[in-house]
PDB file of C-alpha atoms and ligand atoms in Angstrom:
ATOM      1  CA  UNK I  20     -81.345  -3.368   6.882  1.00 97.00           C
ATOM      2  CA  UNK I  21     -79.425  -0.289   5.827  1.00 98.00           C
ATOM      3  CA  UNK I  22     -76.229   0.650   7.568  1.00 98.00           C
ATOM      4  CA  UNK I  23     -77.397  -0.939  10.763  1.00 98.00           C
ATOM      5  CA  UNK I  24     -75.146  -0.577  13.750  1.00 97.00           C
ATOM      6  CA  UNK I  25     -75.699  -2.003  17.202  1.00 97.00           C
ATOM      7  CA  UNK I  26     -73.531  -1.013  20.083  1.00 94.00           C
ATOM      8  CA  UNK I  27     -74.022  -2.339  23.558  1.00 90.00           C
ATOM      9  CA  UNK I  28     -73.027   0.576  25.753  1.00 80.00           C
ATOM     10  CA  UNK I  29     -71.288  -1.492  28.386  1.00 75.00           C
ATOM     11  CA  UNK I  30     -69.107  -3.335  25.876  1.00 71.00           C
ATOM     12  CA  UNK I  31     -67.486  -0.598  23.841  1.00 75.00           C
ATOM     13  CA  UNK I  32     -67.561  -2.762  20.712  1.00 83.00           C
ATOM     14  CA  UNK I  33     -69.979  -2.937  17.836  1.00 93.00           C
ATOM     15  CA  UNK I  34     -72.108  -6.067  17.777  1.00 96.00           C
ATOM     16  CA  UNK I  35     -73.259  -5.049  14.282  1.00 97.00           C
ATOM     17  CA  UNK I  36     -71.170  -2.645  12.255  1.00 96.00           C
ATOM     18  CA  UNK I  37     -72.954  -1.008   9.338  1.00 97.00           C
ATOM     19  CA  UNK I  38     -74.862  -4.050   8.097  1.00 98.00           C
ATOM     20  CA  UNK I  39     -76.684  -3.802   4.773  1.00 98.00           C
ATOM     21  CA  UNK I  40     -78.939  -6.744   4.111  1.00 98.00           C
ATOM     22  CA  UNK I  41     -81.999  -7.256   1.982  1.00 98.00           C
ATOM     23  CA  UNK I  42     -84.068 -10.422   2.220  1.00 98.00           C
ATOM     24  CA  UNK I  43     -87.065 -11.031  -0.022  1.00 97.00           C
ATOM     25  CA  UNK I  44     -90.357 -12.340   1.291  1.00 96.00           C
ATOM     26  CA  UNK I  45     -90.249 -16.125   1.244  1.00 96.00           C
ATOM     27  CA  UNK I  46     -86.467 -16.311   1.059  1.00 97.00           C
ATOM     28  CA  UNK I  47     -84.475 -18.744   3.202  1.00 97.00           C
ATOM     29  CA  UNK I  48     -81.232 -17.459   4.581  1.00 97.00           C
ATOM     30  CA  UNK I  49     -78.659 -19.050   6.842  1.00 96.00           C
ATOM     31  CA  UNK I  50     -76.758 -16.608   9.012  1.00 96.00           C
ATOM     32  CA  UNK I  51     -73.340 -18.060   9.598  1.00 93.00           C
ATOM     33  CA  UNK I  52     -70.467 -16.869  11.722  1.00 90.00           C
ATOM     34  CA  UNK I  53     -68.385 -17.624  14.761  1.00 89.00           C
ATOM     35  CA  UNK I  54     -69.588 -17.073  18.268  1.00 89.00           C
ATOM     36  CA  UNK I  55     -69.876 -13.351  18.972  1.00 92.00           C
ATOM     37  CA  UNK I  56     -70.116 -12.398  15.272  1.00 93.00           C
ATOM     38  CA  UNK I  57     -73.493 -10.716  15.759  1.00 96.00           C
ATOM     39  CA  UNK I  58     -75.923 -13.365  14.505  1.00 96.00           C
ATOM     40  CA  UNK I  59     -78.306 -13.243  17.464  1.00 96.00           C
ATOM     41  CA  UNK I  60     -78.090  -9.467  17.520  1.00 97.00           C
ATOM     42  CA  UNK I  61     -79.123  -9.289  13.869  1.00 98.00           C
ATOM     43  CA  UNK I  62     -82.163 -11.502  14.468  1.00 97.00           C
ATOM     44  CA  UNK I  63     -83.145  -9.461  17.501  1.00 96.00           C
ATOM     45  CA  UNK I  64     -82.795  -6.201  15.566  1.00 97.00           C
ATOM     46  CA  UNK I  65     -85.489  -7.457  13.178  1.00 97.00           C
ATOM     47  CA  UNK I  66     -87.839  -7.472  16.156  1.00 95.00           C
ATOM     48  CA  UNK I  67     -86.685  -4.120  17.476  1.00 96.00           C
ATOM     49  CA  UNK I  68     -85.159  -5.803  20.487  1.00 95.00           C
ATOM     50  CA  UNK I  69     -81.637  -4.349  20.600  1.00 95.00           C
ATOM     51  CA  UNK I  70     -80.491  -0.709  20.610  1.00 93.00           C
ATOM     52  CA  UNK I  71     -79.834   0.025  16.933  1.00 95.00           C
ATOM     53  CA  UNK I  72     -78.779   2.954  14.762  1.00 96.00           C
ATOM     54  CA  UNK I  73     -79.642   2.825  11.067  1.00 97.00           C
ATOM     55  CA  UNK I  74     -82.659   1.529   9.217  1.00 97.00           C
ATOM     56  CA  UNK I  75     -84.590  -1.714   9.604  1.00 98.00           C
ATOM     57  CA  UNK I  76     -87.816  -2.523   7.821  1.00 97.00           C
ATOM     58  CA  UNK I  77     -89.773  -5.740   8.060  1.00 97.00           C
ATOM     59  CA  UNK I  78     -92.440  -5.993   5.404  1.00 95.00           C
ATOM     60  CA  UNK I  79     -92.027  -2.232   4.978  1.00 95.00           C
ATOM     61  CA  UNK I  80     -92.629  -1.583   8.667  1.00 96.00           C
ATOM     62  CA  UNK I  81     -90.263  -0.288  11.277  1.00 97.00           C
ATOM     63  CA  UNK I  82     -89.692  -2.600  14.242  1.00 97.00           C
ATOM     64  CA  UNK I  83     -88.383   0.412  16.145  1.00 96.00           C
ATOM     65  CA  UNK I  84     -91.506   2.427  15.417  1.00 95.00           C
ATOM     66  CA  UNK I  85     -95.178   1.831  16.066  1.00 93.00           C
ATOM     67  CA  UNK I  86     -95.238  -1.562  14.383  1.00 92.00           C
ATOM     68  CA  UNK I  87     -93.150  -3.445  16.931  1.00 92.00           C
ATOM     69  CA  UNK I  88     -96.038  -5.481  18.300  1.00 89.00           C
ATOM     70  CA  UNK I  89     -97.461  -6.267  14.901  1.00 91.00           C
ATOM     71  CA  UNK I  90     -94.085  -7.426  13.580  1.00 93.00           C
ATOM     72  CA  UNK I  91     -93.453  -9.575  16.649  1.00 91.00           C
ATOM     73  CA  UNK I  92     -96.922 -11.047  16.362  1.00 88.00           C
ATOM     74  CA  UNK I  93     -96.228 -12.262  12.862  1.00 90.00           C
ATOM     75  CA  UNK I  94     -92.785 -13.611  13.732  1.00 93.00           C
ATOM     76  CA  UNK I  95     -91.846 -16.972  15.170  1.00 91.00           C
ATOM     77  CA  UNK I  96     -88.634 -16.693  17.147  1.00 92.00           C
ATOM     78  CA  UNK I  97     -86.735 -19.768  18.189  1.00 91.00           C
ATOM     79  CA  UNK I  98     -84.288 -18.248  20.632  1.00 84.00           C
ATOM     80  CA  UNK I  99     -80.771 -19.423  21.156  1.00 72.00           C
ATOM     81  CA  UNK I 100     -80.766 -21.813  24.088  1.00 67.00           C
ATOM     82  CA  UNK I 101     -84.231 -22.762  25.093  1.00 67.00           C
ATOM     83  CA  UNK I 102     -86.212 -20.294  27.096  1.00 81.00           C
ATOM     84  CA  UNK I 103     -89.033 -22.553  28.189  1.00 90.00           C
ATOM     85  CA  UNK I 104     -90.798 -21.904  31.450  1.00 91.00           C
ATOM     86  CA  UNK I 105     -89.327 -24.717  33.496  1.00 91.00           C
ATOM     87  CA  UNK I 106     -92.146 -25.087  36.007  1.00 92.00           C
ATOM     88  CA  UNK I 107     -94.899 -25.802  33.470  1.00 91.00           C
ATOM     89  CA  UNK I 108     -95.511 -28.658  31.062  1.00 92.00           C
ATOM     90  CA  UNK I 109     -93.995 -29.091  27.640  1.00 92.00           C
ATOM     91  CA  UNK I 110     -97.518 -28.826  26.266  1.00 92.00           C
ATOM     92  CA  UNK I 111     -98.244 -25.441  27.814  1.00 91.00           C
ATOM     93  CA  UNK I 112     -94.843 -24.160  26.718  1.00 92.00           C
ATOM     94  CA  UNK I 113     -95.436 -25.274  23.131  1.00 91.00           C
ATOM     95  CA  UNK I 114     -98.958 -23.892  22.960  1.00 89.00           C
ATOM     96  CA  UNK I 115     -97.853 -20.491  24.152  1.00 83.00           C
ATOM     97  CA  UNK I 116     -96.454 -19.805  20.682  1.00 75.00           C
ATOM     98  CA  UNK I 117     -99.929 -18.836  19.596  1.00 73.00           C
ATOM     99  CA  UNK I 118    -100.497 -16.551  22.558  1.00 70.00           C
ATOM    100  CA  UNK I 119    -100.584 -13.291  20.591  1.00 67.00           C
ATOM    101  CA  UNK I 120    -104.002 -14.014  19.134  1.00 65.00           C
ATOM    102  CA  UNK I 121    -105.600 -15.636  22.114  1.00 71.00           C
ATOM    103  CA  UNK I 122    -108.943 -14.910  23.610  1.00 78.00           C
ATOM    104  CA  UNK I 123    -110.063 -15.893  27.085  1.00 83.00           C
ATOM    105  CA  UNK I 124    -111.650 -19.113  25.892  1.00 83.00           C
ATOM    106  CA  UNK I 125    -108.348 -20.115  24.258  1.00 81.00           C
ATOM    107  CA  UNK I 126    -106.562 -19.593  27.563  1.00 82.00           C
ATOM    108  CA  UNK I 127    -109.150 -21.755  29.313  1.00 84.00           C
ATOM    109  CA  UNK I 128    -108.659 -24.500  26.745  1.00 83.00           C
ATOM    110  CA  UNK I 129    -104.894 -24.465  26.966  1.00 81.00           C
ATOM    111  CA  UNK I 130    -104.868 -24.460  30.745  1.00 81.00           C
ATOM    112  CA  UNK I 131    -106.952 -27.605  30.604  1.00 81.00           C
ATOM    113  CA  UNK I 132    -104.405 -29.136  28.223  1.00 77.00           C
ATOM    114  CA  UNK I 133    -105.987 -28.546  24.804  1.00 83.00           C
ATOM    115  CA  UNK I 134    -104.862 -26.517  21.821  1.00 84.00           C
ATOM    116  CA  UNK I 135    -106.665 -23.214  21.129  1.00 81.00           C
ATOM    117  CA  UNK I 136    -109.345 -23.152  18.415  1.00 79.00           C
ATOM    118  CA  UNK I 137    -108.037 -24.028  14.993  1.00 83.00           C
ATOM    119  CA  UNK I 138    -104.654 -25.262  16.195  1.00 87.00           C
ATOM    120  CA  UNK I 139    -105.381 -28.784  17.439  1.00 90.00           C
ATOM    121  CA  UNK I 140    -104.513 -30.681  14.255  1.00 93.00           C
ATOM    122  CA  UNK I 141    -101.434 -28.654  13.526  1.00 92.00           C
ATOM    123  CA  UNK I 142    -100.256 -29.025  17.101  1.00 93.00           C
ATOM    124  CA  UNK I 143    -100.680 -32.814  17.059  1.00 94.00           C
ATOM    125  CA  UNK I 144     -98.930 -33.042  13.713  1.00 94.00           C
ATOM    126  CA  UNK I 145     -95.958 -30.933  14.814  1.00 94.00           C
ATOM    127  CA  UNK I 146     -95.616 -32.808  18.098  1.00 94.00           C
ATOM    128  CA  UNK I 147     -95.569 -36.159  16.306  1.00 94.00           C
ATOM    129  CA  UNK I 148     -93.211 -35.007  13.617  1.00 91.00           C
ATOM    130  CA  UNK I 149     -90.672 -33.624  16.048  1.00 91.00           C
ATOM    131  CA  UNK I 150     -90.952 -36.520  18.458  1.00 90.00           C
ATOM    132  CA  UNK I 151     -92.184 -34.598  21.476  1.00 91.00           C
ATOM    133  CA  UNK I 152     -95.528 -36.305  22.090  1.00 94.00           C
ATOM    134  CA  UNK I 153     -94.067 -38.050  25.138  1.00 91.00           C
ATOM    135  CA  UNK I 154     -92.563 -34.823  26.426  1.00 90.00           C
ATOM    136  CA  UNK I 155     -95.776 -32.837  26.535  1.00 92.00           C
ATOM    137  CA  UNK I 156     -97.042 -33.821  29.939  1.00 92.00           C
ATOM    138  CA  UNK I 157     -93.683 -33.580  31.701  1.00 94.00           C
ATOM    139  CA  UNK I 158     -92.524 -30.309  33.157  1.00 94.00           C
ATOM    140  CA  UNK I 159     -89.960 -28.550  31.031  1.00 93.00           C
ATOM    141  CA  UNK I 160     -87.489 -28.908  33.921  1.00 93.00           C
ATOM    142  CA  UNK I 161     -87.680 -32.695  33.502  1.00 94.00           C
ATOM    143  CA  UNK I 162     -86.854 -32.654  29.793  1.00 92.00           C
ATOM    144  CA  UNK I 163     -83.400 -32.981  28.252  1.00 88.00           C
ATOM    145  CA  UNK I 164     -81.842 -30.026  26.439  1.00 86.00           C
ATOM    146  CA  UNK I 165     -82.658 -31.570  23.068  1.00 86.00           C
ATOM    147  CA  UNK I 166     -86.273 -32.240  24.063  1.00 89.00           C
ATOM    148  CA  UNK I 167     -86.676 -28.665  25.263  1.00 90.00           C
ATOM    149  CA  UNK I 168     -85.182 -27.421  22.013  1.00 89.00           C
ATOM    150  CA  UNK I 169     -87.773 -29.398  20.037  1.00 90.00           C
ATOM    151  CA  UNK I 170     -90.626 -28.116  22.197  1.00 92.00           C
ATOM    152  CA  UNK I 171     -89.334 -24.586  21.545  1.00 91.00           C
ATOM    153  CA  UNK I 172     -89.230 -25.369  17.818  1.00 90.00           C
ATOM    154  CA  UNK I 173     -92.847 -26.454  17.639  1.00 92.00           C
ATOM    155  CA  UNK I 174     -93.800 -23.420  19.705  1.00 92.00           C
ATOM    156  CA  UNK I 175     -92.204 -21.200  17.043  1.00 92.00           C
ATOM    157  CA  UNK I 176     -93.833 -23.134  14.185  1.00 91.00           C
ATOM    158  CA  UNK I 177     -97.316 -23.526  15.633  1.00 91.00           C
ATOM    159  CA  UNK I 178     -98.759 -20.102  14.729  1.00 88.00           C
ATOM    160  CA  UNK I 179     -97.428 -20.516  11.136  1.00 89.00           C
ATOM    161  CA  UNK I 180     -95.600 -17.180  11.294  1.00 92.00           C
ATOM    162  CA  UNK I 181     -94.811 -15.241   8.125  1.00 94.00           C
ATOM    163  CA  UNK I 182     -91.303 -14.595   9.438  1.00 96.00           C
ATOM    164  CA  UNK I 183     -89.422 -17.383  11.125  1.00 96.00           C
ATOM    165  CA  UNK I 184     -86.241 -16.495  12.976  1.00 96.00           C
ATOM    166  CA  UNK I 185     -84.311 -19.455  14.308  1.00 96.00           C
ATOM    167  CA  UNK I 186     -81.275 -18.914  16.481  1.00 95.00           C
ATOM    168  CA  UNK I 187     -79.064 -22.010  16.602  1.00 93.00           C
ATOM    169  CA  UNK I 188     -82.049 -24.278  15.888  1.00 92.00           C
ATOM    170  CA  UNK I 189     -80.068 -27.521  15.948  1.00 91.00           C
ATOM    171  CA  UNK I 190     -77.987 -27.011  19.071  1.00 86.00           C
ATOM    172  CA  UNK I 191     -78.294 -29.994  21.373  1.00 82.00           C
ATOM    173  CA  UNK I 192     -80.060 -32.169  18.802  1.00 87.00           C
ATOM    174  CA  UNK I 193     -78.884 -35.556  17.555  1.00 89.00           C
ATOM    175  CA  UNK I 194     -78.391 -35.993  13.791  1.00 90.00           C
ATOM    176  CA  UNK I 195     -81.907 -37.327  13.176  1.00 89.00           C
ATOM    177  CA  UNK I 196     -83.840 -34.687  15.126  1.00 88.00           C
ATOM    178  CA  UNK I 197     -81.468 -32.027  13.802  1.00 91.00           C
ATOM    179  CA  UNK I 198     -82.241 -32.993  10.206  1.00 91.00           C
ATOM    180  CA  UNK I 199     -85.960 -32.919  11.011  1.00 88.00           C
ATOM    181  CA  UNK I 200     -85.652 -29.444  12.529  1.00 90.00           C
ATOM    182  CA  UNK I 201     -83.804 -28.156   9.466  1.00 93.00           C
ATOM    183  CA  UNK I 202     -86.365 -29.745   7.157  1.00 91.00           C
ATOM    184  CA  UNK I 203     -89.159 -28.032   9.099  1.00 90.00           C
ATOM    185  CA  UNK I 204     -87.458 -24.676   8.546  1.00 93.00           C
ATOM    186  CA  UNK I 205     -87.216 -25.340   4.824  1.00 93.00           C
ATOM    187  CA  UNK I 206     -90.839 -26.426   4.593  1.00 91.00           C
ATOM    188  CA  UNK I 207     -92.255 -23.524   6.574  1.00 91.00           C
ATOM    189  CA  UNK I 208     -94.376 -21.204   4.481  1.00 91.00           C
ATOM    190  CA  UNK I 209     -92.404 -18.211   5.693  1.00 95.00           C
ATOM    191  CA  UNK I 210     -89.389 -16.027   5.243  1.00 97.00           C
ATOM    192  CA  UNK I 211     -86.768 -17.946   7.190  1.00 98.00           C
ATOM    193  CA  UNK I 212     -83.566 -16.626   8.710  1.00 98.00           C
ATOM    194  CA  UNK I 213     -81.618 -19.201  10.664  1.00 97.00           C
ATOM    195  CA  UNK I 214     -78.473 -18.366  12.615  1.00 96.00           C
ATOM    196  CA  UNK I 215     -76.057 -21.228  12.919  1.00 92.00           C
ATOM    197  CA  UNK I 216     -72.375 -21.954  13.221  1.00 85.00           C
ATOM    198  CA  UNK I 217     -72.911 -25.388  11.742  1.00 86.00           C
ATOM    199  CA  UNK I 218     -71.568 -25.350   8.196  1.00 86.00           C
ATOM    200  CA  UNK I 219     -73.564 -28.396   7.157  1.00 88.00           C
ATOM    201  CA  UNK I 220     -76.810 -26.765   8.301  1.00 92.00           C
ATOM    202  CA  UNK I 221     -75.885 -23.530   6.499  1.00 92.00           C
ATOM    203  CA  UNK I 222     -75.092 -25.465   3.315  1.00 91.00           C
ATOM    204  CA  UNK I 223     -78.713 -26.623   3.064  1.00 94.00           C
ATOM    205  CA  UNK I 224     -79.821 -23.008   2.534  1.00 96.00           C
ATOM    206  CA  UNK I 225     -79.794 -21.430  -0.916  1.00 95.00           C
ATOM    207  CA  UNK I 226     -78.315 -18.237   0.518  1.00 95.00           C
ATOM    208  CA  UNK I 227     -75.738 -17.867   3.233  1.00 94.00           C
ATOM    209  CA  UNK I 228     -74.893 -14.569   4.888  1.00 94.00           C
ATOM    210  CA  UNK I 229     -71.726 -14.815   6.941  1.00 93.00           C
ATOM    211  CA  UNK I 230     -70.924 -12.356   9.679  1.00 94.00           C
ATOM    212  CA  UNK I 231     -67.622 -11.689  11.299  1.00 91.00           C
ATOM    213  CA  UNK I 232     -67.147  -9.085  14.005  1.00 91.00           C
ATOM    214  CA  UNK I 233     -70.485  -7.522  13.166  1.00 95.00           C
ATOM    215  CA  UNK I 234     -69.841  -7.216   9.441  1.00 94.00           C
ATOM    216  CA  UNK I 235     -71.169  -9.139   6.479  1.00 94.00           C
ATOM    217  CA  UNK I 236     -68.196 -10.967   4.940  1.00 90.00           C
ATOM    218  CA  UNK I 237     -70.103 -13.232   2.549  1.00 90.00           C
ATOM    219  CA  UNK I 238     -73.538 -13.067   0.981  1.00 92.00           C
ATOM    220  CA  UNK I 239     -74.458 -15.617  -1.628  1.00 90.00           C
ATOM    221  CA  UNK I 240     -74.660 -19.332  -2.225  1.00 88.00           C
ATOM    222  CA  UNK I 241     -73.308 -21.665   0.455  1.00 83.00           C
ATOM    223  CA  UNK I 242     -69.656 -20.961   0.962  1.00 72.00           C
ATOM    224  CA  UNK I 243     -66.863 -23.373   0.327  1.00 70.00           C
ATOM    225  CA  UNK I 244     -64.480 -24.590   2.975  1.00 68.00           C
ATOM    226  CA  UNK I 245     -61.701 -22.147   2.207  1.00 63.00           C
ATOM    227  CA  UNK I 246     -63.845 -19.111   2.877  1.00 63.00           C
ATOM    228  CA  UNK I 247     -65.471 -20.623   5.919  1.00 68.00           C
ATOM    229  CA  UNK I 248     -62.056 -21.495   7.312  1.00 67.00           C
ATOM    230  CA  UNK I 249     -61.091 -17.848   6.936  1.00 62.00           C
ATOM    231  CA  UNK I 250     -64.202 -16.717   8.748  1.00 73.00           C
ATOM    232  CA  UNK I 251     -63.380 -18.932  11.667  1.00 72.00           C
ATOM    233  CA  UNK I 252     -59.651 -18.243  11.655  1.00 66.00           C
ATOM    234  CA  UNK I 253     -60.347 -14.506  11.805  1.00 55.00           C
ATOM    235  CA  UNK I 254     -58.316 -13.851   8.658  1.00 53.00           C
ATOM    236  CA  UNK I 255     -59.262 -11.185   6.173  1.00 51.00           C
ATOM    237  CA  UNK I 256     -61.685 -12.519   3.579  1.00 48.00           C
TER     238      UNK I 256
HETATM  239  P1  ADP M 773     -73.539 -14.504  17.987  1.00 52.65           P
HETATM  240  O1  ADP M 773     -74.990 -14.774  18.085  1.00 52.65           O
HETATM  241  O2  ADP M 773     -73.032 -14.435  16.582  1.00 52.65           O
HETATM  242  O3  ADP M 773     -72.729 -15.465  18.812  1.00 52.65           O
HETATM  243  P2  ADP M 773     -74.209 -12.095  19.418  1.00 52.65           P
HETATM  244  O4  ADP M 773     -75.084 -11.349  18.490  1.00 52.65           O
HETATM  245  O5  ADP M 773     -74.853 -12.821  20.540  1.00 52.65           O
HETATM  246  O6  ADP M 773     -73.245 -13.063  18.591  1.00 52.65           O
HETATM  247  O7  ADP M 773     -73.181 -11.097  20.068  1.00 52.65           O
HETATM  248  C1  ADP M 773     -72.423 -10.149  19.306  1.00 52.65           C
HETATM  249  C2  ADP M 773     -71.587  -9.318  20.278  1.00 52.65           C
HETATM  250  O8  ADP M 773     -72.439  -8.513  21.072  1.00 52.65           O
HETATM  251  C3  ADP M 773     -70.760 -10.137  21.254  1.00 52.65           C
HETATM  252  O9  ADP M 773     -69.540  -9.474  21.477  1.00 52.65           O
HETATM  253  C4  ADP M 773     -71.601 -10.138  22.500  1.00 52.65           C
HETATM  254  O10 ADP M 773     -70.812 -10.297  23.637  1.00 52.65           O
HETATM  255  C5  ADP M 773     -72.263  -8.786  22.450  1.00 52.65           C
HETATM  256  N1  ADP M 773     -73.598  -8.793  23.073  1.00 52.65           N
HETATM  257  C6  ADP M 773     -74.670  -9.503  22.654  1.00 52.65           C
HETATM  258  N2  ADP M 773     -75.751  -9.243  23.419  1.00 52.65           N
HETATM  259  C7  ADP M 773     -75.343  -8.342  24.350  1.00 52.65           C
HETATM  260  C8  ADP M 773     -75.993  -7.673  25.442  1.00 52.65           C
HETATM  261  N3  ADP M 773     -77.292  -7.860  25.706  1.00 52.65           N
HETATM  262  N4  ADP M 773     -75.254  -6.818  26.180  1.00 52.65           N
HETATM  263  C9  ADP M 773     -73.951  -6.601  25.896  1.00 52.65           C
HETATM  264  N5  ADP M 773     -73.284  -7.200  24.897  1.00 52.65           N
HETATM  265  C10 ADP M 773     -73.961  -8.056  24.130  1.00 52.65           C
HETATM  266 MG1   MG M 774     -75.997 -16.185  19.041  1.00 52.65          MG
END
């Protein structure tokens, strides 16, 4: 990102204010900052999903140009707050992560409760690892917030995306499932950017980018408590 600014017209304030950020392929970055700092906006800008001024390139391609679909296809996005379809099963929700590459016969398989070609083993493995095997047949509306969050996580992981964007991936999870979710992000064979306001989650990442009021106020190794206190207390860093 070069000098990237995002302004939501109806708000009159900048959600991102001249952000410069370079992330190498395969890097793992935690995006830290208080609520409203611009973390979700930054992730969404990588997918060309917010009105932005400035330059963004993902793998050399412009998410605001012709490559939007291609970039989104290769990205797993775990959105903040789950966005499962409540009326359908956990299984169907989770399998829909692979939807971009589906053919008709994959749809037929999934609608009858099976993973599309080539994904069955990975799906079973992810479901077991994240403890959602029992949640798959229930409707998403019948699952707890934490269960829905884990279904959304395996949906993002299933296609093995090259870019994994996770927005508050541990919200609503207990310490054990939270640790498992964080471990999955670290083990993913992908460039990972995870937005969080949990300092302990951020500290597991080799690089932490902290945002405050739409600006980058720290970029480097995990920050110590004094700096993080300043970020949250809205003092000048
Ligand atoms: P964070 O994820 O760090 O909590 P966000 O990126 O969601 O912060 O929001 C940054 C700022 O942009 C906030 O002031 C928020 O209210 C505003 N904002 C985010 N999305 C929208 C939107 N779709 N329309 C208007 N304002 C928005
Ligand atoms: Mg957010």
